[in-house]
Short mmCIF file of C-alpha atoms and ligand atoms in Angstrom, two decimals:
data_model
loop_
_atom_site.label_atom_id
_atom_site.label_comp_id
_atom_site.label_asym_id
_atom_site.label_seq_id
_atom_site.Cartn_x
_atom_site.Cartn_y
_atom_site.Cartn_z
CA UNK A 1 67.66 -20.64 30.12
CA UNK A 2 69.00 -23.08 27.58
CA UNK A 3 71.04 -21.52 24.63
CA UNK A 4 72.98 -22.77 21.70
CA UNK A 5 75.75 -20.89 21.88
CA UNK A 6 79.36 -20.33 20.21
CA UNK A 7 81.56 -20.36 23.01
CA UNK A 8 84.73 -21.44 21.70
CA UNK A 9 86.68 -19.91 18.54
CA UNK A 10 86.95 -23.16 17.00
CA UNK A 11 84.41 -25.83 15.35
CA UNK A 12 81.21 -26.59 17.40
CA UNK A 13 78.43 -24.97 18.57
CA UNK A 14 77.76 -25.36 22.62
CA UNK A 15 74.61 -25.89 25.04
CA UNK A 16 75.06 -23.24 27.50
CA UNK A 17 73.02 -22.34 30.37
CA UNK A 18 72.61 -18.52 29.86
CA UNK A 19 70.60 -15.65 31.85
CA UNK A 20 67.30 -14.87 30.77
CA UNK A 21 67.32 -11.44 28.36
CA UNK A 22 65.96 -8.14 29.24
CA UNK A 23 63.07 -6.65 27.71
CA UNK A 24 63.08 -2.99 26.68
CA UNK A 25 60.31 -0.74 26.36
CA UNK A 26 60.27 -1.49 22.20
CA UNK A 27 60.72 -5.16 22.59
CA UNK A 28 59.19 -8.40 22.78
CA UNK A 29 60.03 -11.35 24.78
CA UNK A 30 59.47 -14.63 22.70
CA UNK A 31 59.46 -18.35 24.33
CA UNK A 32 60.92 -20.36 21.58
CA UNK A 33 59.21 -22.93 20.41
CA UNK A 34 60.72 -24.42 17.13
CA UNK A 35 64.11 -23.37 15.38
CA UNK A 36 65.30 -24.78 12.02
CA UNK A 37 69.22 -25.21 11.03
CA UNK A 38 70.17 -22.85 8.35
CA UNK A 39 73.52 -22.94 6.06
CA UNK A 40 74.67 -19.65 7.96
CA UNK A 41 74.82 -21.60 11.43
CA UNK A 42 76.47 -24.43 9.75
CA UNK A 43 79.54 -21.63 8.76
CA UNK A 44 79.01 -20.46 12.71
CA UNK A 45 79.38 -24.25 13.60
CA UNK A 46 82.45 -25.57 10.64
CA UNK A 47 84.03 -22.09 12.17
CA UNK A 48 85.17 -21.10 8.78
CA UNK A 49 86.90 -17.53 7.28
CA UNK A 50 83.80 -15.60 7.62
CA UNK A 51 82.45 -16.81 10.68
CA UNK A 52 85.72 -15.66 12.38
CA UNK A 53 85.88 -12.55 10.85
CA UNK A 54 82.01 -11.74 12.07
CA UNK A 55 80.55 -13.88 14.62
CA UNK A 56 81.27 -12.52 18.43
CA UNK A 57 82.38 -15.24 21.09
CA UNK A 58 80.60 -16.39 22.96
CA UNK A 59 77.21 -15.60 21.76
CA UNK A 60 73.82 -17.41 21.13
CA UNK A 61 73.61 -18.45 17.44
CA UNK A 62 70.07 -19.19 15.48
CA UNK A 63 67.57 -16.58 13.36
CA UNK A 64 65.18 -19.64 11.75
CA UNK A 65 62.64 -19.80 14.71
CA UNK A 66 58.73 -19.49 15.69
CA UNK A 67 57.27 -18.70 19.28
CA UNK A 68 54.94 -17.26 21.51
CA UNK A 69 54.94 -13.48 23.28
CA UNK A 70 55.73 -13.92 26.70
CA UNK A 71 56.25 -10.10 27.48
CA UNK A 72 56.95 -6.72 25.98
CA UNK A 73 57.59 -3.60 26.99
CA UNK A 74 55.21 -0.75 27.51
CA UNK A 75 55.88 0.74 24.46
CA UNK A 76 54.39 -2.20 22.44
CA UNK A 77 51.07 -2.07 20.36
CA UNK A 78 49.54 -4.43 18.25
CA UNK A 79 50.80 -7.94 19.67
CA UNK A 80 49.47 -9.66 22.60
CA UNK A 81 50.67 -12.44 25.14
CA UNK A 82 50.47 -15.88 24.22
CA UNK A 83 50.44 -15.22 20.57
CA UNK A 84 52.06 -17.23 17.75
CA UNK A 85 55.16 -15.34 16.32
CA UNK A 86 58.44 -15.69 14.04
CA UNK A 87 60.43 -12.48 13.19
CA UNK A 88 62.76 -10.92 10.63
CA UNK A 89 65.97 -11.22 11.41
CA UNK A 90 67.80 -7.77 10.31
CA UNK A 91 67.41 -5.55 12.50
CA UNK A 92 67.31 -1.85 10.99
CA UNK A 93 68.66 1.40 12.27
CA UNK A 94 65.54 3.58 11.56
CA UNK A 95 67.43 6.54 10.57
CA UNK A 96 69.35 5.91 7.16
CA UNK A 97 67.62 7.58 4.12
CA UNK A 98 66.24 3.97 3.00
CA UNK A 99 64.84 3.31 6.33
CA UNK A 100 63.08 7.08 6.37
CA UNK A 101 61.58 6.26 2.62
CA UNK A 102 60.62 2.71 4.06
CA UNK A 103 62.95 0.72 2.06
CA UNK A 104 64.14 -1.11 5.42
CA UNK A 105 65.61 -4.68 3.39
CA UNK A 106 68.20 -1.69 2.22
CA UNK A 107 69.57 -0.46 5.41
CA UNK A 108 72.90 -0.15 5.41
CA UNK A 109 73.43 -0.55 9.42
CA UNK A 110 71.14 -3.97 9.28
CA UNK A 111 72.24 -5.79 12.15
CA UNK A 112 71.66 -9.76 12.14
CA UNK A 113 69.91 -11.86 14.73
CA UNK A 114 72.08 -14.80 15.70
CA UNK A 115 75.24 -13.22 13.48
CA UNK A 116 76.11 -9.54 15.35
CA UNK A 117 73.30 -9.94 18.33
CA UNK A 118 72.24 -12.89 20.49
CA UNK A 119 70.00 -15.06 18.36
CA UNK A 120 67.38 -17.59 18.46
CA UNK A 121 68.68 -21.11 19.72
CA UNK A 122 67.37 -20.11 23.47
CA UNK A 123 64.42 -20.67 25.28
CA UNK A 124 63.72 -17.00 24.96
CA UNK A 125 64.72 -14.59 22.33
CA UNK A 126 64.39 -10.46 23.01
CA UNK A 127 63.79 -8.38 19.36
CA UNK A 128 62.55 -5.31 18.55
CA UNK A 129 58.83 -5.59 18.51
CA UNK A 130 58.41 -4.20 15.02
CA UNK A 131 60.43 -7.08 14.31
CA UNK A 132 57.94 -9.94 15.24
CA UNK A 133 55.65 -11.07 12.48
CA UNK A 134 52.39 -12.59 13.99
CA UNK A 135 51.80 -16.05 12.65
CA UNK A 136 48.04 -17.24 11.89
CA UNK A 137 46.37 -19.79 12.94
CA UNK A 138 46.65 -22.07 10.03
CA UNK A 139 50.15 -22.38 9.50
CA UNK A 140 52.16 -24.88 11.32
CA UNK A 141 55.00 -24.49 13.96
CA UNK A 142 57.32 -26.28 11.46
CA UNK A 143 56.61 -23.97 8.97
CA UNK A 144 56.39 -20.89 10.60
CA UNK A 145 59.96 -22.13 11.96
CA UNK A 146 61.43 -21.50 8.38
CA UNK A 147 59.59 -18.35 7.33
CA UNK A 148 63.34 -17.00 7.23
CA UNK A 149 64.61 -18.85 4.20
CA UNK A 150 61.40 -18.70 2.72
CA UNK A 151 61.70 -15.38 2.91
CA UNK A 152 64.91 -15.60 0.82
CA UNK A 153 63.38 -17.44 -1.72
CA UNK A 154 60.60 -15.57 -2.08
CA UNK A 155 62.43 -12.41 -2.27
CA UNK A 156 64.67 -13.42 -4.77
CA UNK A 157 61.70 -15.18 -6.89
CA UNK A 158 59.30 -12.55 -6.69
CA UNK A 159 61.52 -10.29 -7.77
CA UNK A 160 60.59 -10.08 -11.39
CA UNK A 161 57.67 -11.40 -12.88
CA UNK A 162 57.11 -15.19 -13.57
CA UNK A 163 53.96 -15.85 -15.17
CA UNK A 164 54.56 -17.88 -18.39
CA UNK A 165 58.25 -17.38 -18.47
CA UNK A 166 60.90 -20.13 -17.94
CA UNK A 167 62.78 -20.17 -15.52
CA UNK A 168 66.18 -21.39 -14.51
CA UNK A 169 67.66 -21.88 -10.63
CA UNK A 170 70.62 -22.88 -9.92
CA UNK A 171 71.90 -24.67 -6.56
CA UNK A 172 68.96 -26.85 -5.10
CA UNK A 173 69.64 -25.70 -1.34
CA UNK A 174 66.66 -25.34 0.92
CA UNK A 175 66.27 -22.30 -0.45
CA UNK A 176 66.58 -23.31 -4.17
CA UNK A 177 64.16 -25.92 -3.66
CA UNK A 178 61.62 -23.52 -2.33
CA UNK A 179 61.93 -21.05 -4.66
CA UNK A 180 61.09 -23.50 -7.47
CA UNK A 181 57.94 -24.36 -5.46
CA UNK A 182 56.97 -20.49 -5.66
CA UNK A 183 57.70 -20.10 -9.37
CA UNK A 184 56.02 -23.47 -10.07
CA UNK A 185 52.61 -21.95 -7.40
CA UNK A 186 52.65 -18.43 -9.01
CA UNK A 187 52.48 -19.62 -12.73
CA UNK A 188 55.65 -19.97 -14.61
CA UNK A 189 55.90 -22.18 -17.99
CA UNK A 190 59.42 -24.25 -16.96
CA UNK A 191 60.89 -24.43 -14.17
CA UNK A 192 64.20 -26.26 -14.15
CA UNK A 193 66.22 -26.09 -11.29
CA UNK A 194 70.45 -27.79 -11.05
CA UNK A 195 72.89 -28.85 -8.86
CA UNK A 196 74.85 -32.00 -8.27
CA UNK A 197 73.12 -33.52 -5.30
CA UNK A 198 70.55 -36.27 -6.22
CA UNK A 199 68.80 -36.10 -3.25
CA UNK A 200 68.15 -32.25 -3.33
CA UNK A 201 66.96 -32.42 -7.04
CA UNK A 202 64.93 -35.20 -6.17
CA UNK A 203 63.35 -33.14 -3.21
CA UNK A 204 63.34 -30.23 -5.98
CA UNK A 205 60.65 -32.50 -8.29
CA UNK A 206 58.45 -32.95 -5.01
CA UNK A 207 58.43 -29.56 -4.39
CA UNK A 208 57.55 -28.75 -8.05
CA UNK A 209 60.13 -28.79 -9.93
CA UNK A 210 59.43 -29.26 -13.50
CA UNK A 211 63.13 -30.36 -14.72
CA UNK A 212 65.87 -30.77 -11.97
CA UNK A 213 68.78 -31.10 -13.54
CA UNK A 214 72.20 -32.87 -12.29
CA UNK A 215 74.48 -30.71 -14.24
CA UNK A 216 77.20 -33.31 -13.85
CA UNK A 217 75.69 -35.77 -15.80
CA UNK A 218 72.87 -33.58 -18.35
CA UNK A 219 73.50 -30.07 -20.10
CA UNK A 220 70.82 -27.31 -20.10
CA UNK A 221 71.53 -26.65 -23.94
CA UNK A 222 70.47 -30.29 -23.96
CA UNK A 223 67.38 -30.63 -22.09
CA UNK A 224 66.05 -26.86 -23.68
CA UNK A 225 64.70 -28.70 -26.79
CA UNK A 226 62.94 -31.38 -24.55
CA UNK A 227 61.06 -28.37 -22.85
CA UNK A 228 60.44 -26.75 -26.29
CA UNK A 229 62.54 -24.03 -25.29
CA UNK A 230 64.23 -21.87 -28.54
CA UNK A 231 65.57 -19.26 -26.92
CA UNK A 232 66.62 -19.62 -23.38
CA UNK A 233 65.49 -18.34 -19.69
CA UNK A 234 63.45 -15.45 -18.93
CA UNK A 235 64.28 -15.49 -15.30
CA UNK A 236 67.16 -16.87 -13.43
CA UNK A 237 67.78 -17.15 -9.69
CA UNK A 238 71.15 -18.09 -8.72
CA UNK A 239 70.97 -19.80 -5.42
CA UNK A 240 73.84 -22.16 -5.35
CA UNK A 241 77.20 -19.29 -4.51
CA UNK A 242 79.06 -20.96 -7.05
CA UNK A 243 80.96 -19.00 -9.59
CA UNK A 244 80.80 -21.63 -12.29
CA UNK A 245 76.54 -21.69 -12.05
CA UNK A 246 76.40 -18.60 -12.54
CA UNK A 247 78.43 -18.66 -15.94
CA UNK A 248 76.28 -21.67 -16.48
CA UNK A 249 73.49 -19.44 -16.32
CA UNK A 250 74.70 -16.63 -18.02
CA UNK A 251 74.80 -18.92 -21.48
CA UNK A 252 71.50 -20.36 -21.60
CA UNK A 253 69.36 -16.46 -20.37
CA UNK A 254 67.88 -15.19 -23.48
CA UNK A 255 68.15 -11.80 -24.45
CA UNK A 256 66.91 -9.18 -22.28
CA UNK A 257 66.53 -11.91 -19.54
CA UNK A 258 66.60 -10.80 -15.86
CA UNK A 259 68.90 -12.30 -12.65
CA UNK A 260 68.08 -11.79 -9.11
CA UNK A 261 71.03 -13.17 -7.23
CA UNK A 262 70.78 -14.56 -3.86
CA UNK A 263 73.99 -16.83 -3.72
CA UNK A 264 76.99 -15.87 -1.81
CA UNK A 265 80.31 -16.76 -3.71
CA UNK A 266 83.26 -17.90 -1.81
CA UNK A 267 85.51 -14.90 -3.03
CA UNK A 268 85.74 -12.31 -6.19
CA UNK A 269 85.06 -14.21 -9.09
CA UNK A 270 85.22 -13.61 -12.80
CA UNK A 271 82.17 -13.78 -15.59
CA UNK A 272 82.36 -12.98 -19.36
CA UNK A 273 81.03 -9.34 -18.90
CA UNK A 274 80.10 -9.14 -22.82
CA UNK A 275 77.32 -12.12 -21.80
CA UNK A 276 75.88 -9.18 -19.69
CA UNK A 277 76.33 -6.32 -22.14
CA UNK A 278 74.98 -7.90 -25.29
CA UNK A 279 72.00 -9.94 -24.16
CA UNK A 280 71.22 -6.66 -21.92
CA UNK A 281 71.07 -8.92 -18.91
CA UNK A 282 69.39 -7.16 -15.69
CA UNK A 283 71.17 -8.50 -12.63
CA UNK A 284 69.41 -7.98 -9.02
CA UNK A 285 71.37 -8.66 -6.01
CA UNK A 286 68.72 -10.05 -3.17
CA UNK A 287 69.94 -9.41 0.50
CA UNK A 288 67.15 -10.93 2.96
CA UNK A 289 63.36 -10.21 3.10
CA UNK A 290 61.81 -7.02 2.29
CA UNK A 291 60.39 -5.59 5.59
CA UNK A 292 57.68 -6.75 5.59
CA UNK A 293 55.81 -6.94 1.72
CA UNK A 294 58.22 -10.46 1.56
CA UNK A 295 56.30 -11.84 4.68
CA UNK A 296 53.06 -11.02 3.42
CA UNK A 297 53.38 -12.51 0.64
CA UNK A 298 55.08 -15.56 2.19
CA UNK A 299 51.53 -16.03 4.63
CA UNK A 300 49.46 -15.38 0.87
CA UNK A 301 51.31 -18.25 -0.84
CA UNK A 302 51.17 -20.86 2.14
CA UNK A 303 47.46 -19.92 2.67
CA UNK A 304 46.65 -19.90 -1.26
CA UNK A 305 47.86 -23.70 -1.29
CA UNK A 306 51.78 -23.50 -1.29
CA UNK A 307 52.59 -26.58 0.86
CA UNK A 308 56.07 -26.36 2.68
CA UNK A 309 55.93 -29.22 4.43
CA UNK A 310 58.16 -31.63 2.74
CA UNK A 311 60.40 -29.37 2.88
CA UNK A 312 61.19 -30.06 6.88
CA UNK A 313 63.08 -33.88 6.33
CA UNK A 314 63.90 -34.50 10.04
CA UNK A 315 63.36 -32.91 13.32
CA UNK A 316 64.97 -33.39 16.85
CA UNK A 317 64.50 -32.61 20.14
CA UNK A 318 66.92 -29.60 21.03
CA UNK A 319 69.25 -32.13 23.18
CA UNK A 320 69.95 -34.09 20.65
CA UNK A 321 71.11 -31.01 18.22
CA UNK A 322 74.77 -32.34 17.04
CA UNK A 323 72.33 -35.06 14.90
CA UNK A 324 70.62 -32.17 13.62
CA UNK A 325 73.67 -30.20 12.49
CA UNK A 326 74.77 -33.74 11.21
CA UNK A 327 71.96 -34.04 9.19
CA UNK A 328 72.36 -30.22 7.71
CA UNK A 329 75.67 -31.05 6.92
CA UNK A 330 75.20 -34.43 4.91
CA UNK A 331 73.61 -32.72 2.02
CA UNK A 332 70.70 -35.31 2.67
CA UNK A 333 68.53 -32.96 4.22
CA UNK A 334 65.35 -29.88 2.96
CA UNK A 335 64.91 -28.01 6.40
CA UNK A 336 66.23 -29.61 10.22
CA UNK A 337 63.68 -28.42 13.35
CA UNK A 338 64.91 -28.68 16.58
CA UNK A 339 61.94 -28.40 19.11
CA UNK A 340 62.11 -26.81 22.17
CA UNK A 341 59.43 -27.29 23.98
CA UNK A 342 59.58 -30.89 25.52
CA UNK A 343 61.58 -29.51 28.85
CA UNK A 344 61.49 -25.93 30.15
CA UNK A 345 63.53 -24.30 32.33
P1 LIG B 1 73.09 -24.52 0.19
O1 LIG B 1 74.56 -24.37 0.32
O2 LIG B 1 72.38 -25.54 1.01
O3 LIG B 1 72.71 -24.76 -1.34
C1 LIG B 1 73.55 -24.54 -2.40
C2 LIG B 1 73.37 -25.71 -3.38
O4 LIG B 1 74.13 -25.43 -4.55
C3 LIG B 1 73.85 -27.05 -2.83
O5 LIG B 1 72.75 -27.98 -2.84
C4 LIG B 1 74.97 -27.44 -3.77
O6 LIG B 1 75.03 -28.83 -4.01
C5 LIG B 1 74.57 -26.68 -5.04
N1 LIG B 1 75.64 -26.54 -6.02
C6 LIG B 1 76.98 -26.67 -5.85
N2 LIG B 1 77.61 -26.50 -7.03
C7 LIG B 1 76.66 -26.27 -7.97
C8 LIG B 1 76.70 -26.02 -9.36
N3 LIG B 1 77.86 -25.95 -10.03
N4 LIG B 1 75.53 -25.83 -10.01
C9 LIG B 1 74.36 -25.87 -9.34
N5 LIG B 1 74.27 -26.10 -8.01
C10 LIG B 1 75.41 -26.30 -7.34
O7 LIG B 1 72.51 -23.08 0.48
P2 LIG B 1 71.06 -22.49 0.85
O8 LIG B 1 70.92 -22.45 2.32
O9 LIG B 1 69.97 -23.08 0.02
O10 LIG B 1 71.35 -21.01 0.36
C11 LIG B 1 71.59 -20.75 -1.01
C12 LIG B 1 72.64 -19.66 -1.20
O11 LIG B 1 72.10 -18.40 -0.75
C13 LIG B 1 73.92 -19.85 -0.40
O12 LIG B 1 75.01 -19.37 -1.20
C14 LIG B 1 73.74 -18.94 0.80
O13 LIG B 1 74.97 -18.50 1.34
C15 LIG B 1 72.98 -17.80 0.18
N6 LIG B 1 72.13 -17.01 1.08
C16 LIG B 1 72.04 -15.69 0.81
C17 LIG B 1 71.19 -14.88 1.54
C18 LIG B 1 71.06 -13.44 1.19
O14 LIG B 1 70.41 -12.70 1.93
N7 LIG B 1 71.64 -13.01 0.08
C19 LIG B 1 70.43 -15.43 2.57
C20 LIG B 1 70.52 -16.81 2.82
C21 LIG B 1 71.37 -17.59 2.06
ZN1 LIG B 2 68.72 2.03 8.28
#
């Protein structure tokens, strides 16, 4: 079968021709039918600190994906051949004490499709079949294909309650972006979103957006009286990994205001700590998707009238796949699919 593969400890992600997985008697064989580009395989591809320190060579990369059951072992209830799926990509140990009280998004032996295991960029995928999630009818390939991030987003937004309350996201990534289109769908008063990439704010206001913000050229104190906002945020959602947004952040939250963090800093970095202490900030890290509330709710808000689909800005065929990670990596892009469907092997 076709795989994307990292083959090579340097830059560059490969095209490999690769046997076809094994299925075991707990696991489903999916035929892949769209995959979408996320920033993770872009660290995989650019071969950076982290990547070297976690990624095993060669393996298959990719965890953004949706397909159809092709086979599972005898274990399996409750899917069926032929039908529509995407999955979750941590894969839990089932024994921990989180696991045991059903708390799986907290396992602490998680282990990540297309990051420790062989991942999605294949014609065929093996996963555990508790980790499928069937898609229905009405939702697209392309956006079943980027269920994953969504699944960030929604995580991290739904993680406190947003109706009425403003609002404040920083970083306008993919998953930025679609976490203002939740906050905007489930009923918040403002929600202003920042970074310093016109075309992502821009894609920000189409998704819903009600301020995007370039923060190199406007100040949040600034546009607060605009929105006739006294105090500050309610809620804030840092989604951009970058130390100085989050201090940003920290000075416009009102008192009592609550955090869920999502972004992944470059290294240790440094706050004011008495930011925290006297406006009694609550700060939430967010690590993936709950298993599997975060999906349901994910399937509620696309079929309630959430529309995704400007989100996906280009596809590709799977040959052509360099343009794709081109594309990811111009910072003019929402979400890249690669299809893999036209030729099978
Ligand atoms: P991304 O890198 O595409 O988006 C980050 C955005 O932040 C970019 O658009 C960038 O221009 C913007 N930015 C840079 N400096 C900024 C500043 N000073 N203020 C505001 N914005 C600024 O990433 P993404 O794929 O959307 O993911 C968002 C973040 O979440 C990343 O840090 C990623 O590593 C992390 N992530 C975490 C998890 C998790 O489980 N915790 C899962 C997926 C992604
Ligand atoms: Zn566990």
């Amino acid at each position: 079968m076709r795989t994307l593969a990292k083959v090579r400890r340097e830059p560059g992600i490969w095209m490999t021709d690769s046997p076809k997985p094994q299925v075991g008697p707990n696991d489903v064989l999916i035929r892949i039918r769209k995959t979408a580009i996320c920033g993770t395989d872009m660290h995989i591809f650019n071969w950076d600190e982290w990547s070297q320190k976690t990624i095993p060579v060669p393996m298959t990369v990719g965890h953004e994906y949706v397909g159809t059951v092709e086979a599972m072992g005898d274990e399996v209830r409750g899917l069926r051949i032929g039908q529509r799926v995407s999955g979750e990509g941590h894969i839990v140990c089932g024994h921990c004490r989180n696991c045991r009280a059903g708390r799986r998004h907290l396992c602490r032996n998680a282990v990540g499709v297309g990051v420790n295991r062989p991942g999605a960029f294949a014609d065929f995928l093996v996963i555990p079949a508790e980790n499928a999630f069937p898609i229905p009818d009405d939702i697209p390939d392309d956006v079943a294909s980027i269920l994953d991030p969504f699944g960030n987003a929604a995580h991290t937004a739904l993680s406190f309650d947003l109706v009425g309350e403003d609002v404040l996201i920083t970083g306008a990534g993919p998953i930025g972006i679609m976490a203002a289109a939740i906050c905007r769908h489930v009923g918040a008063r403002h929600v202003v979103i920042t970074d310093r990439n016109p075309y992502r704010l821009e894609l920000a206001r189409k998704m819903g957006a009600h301020r995007a913000v370039n923060i190199d050229n406007e100040s949040l104190a600034g546009i607060m009286p605009e929105l006739n906002m006294v105090e500050g945020f309610d809620v804030g959602l840092e989604m951009s990994g970058v130390p100085a947004a989050f201090r940003q952040m920290l000075d416009v939250m009102n008192h009592g205001g609550k955090i869920a963090m999502l972004g992944i800093p470059p290294a240790e970095s440094a706050i004011d700590w008495t930011k925290v202490i006297f406006k009694g900030l609550t700060i939430k890290g967010i690590y993936g998707r709950e298993m599997y509330e975060t999906w349901y709710k994910m399937i509620a808000l696309l079929q309630g009238g959430l529309d995704l689909t400007p989100m996906i800005t280009h596809r590709f065929d799977v040959a052509e796949y360099l343009e794709g990670f081109k594309a990811m990596g111009s910072g003019h892009s929402g979400k890249v699919v690669l299809d893999w469907s036209e030729t099978r092997s």
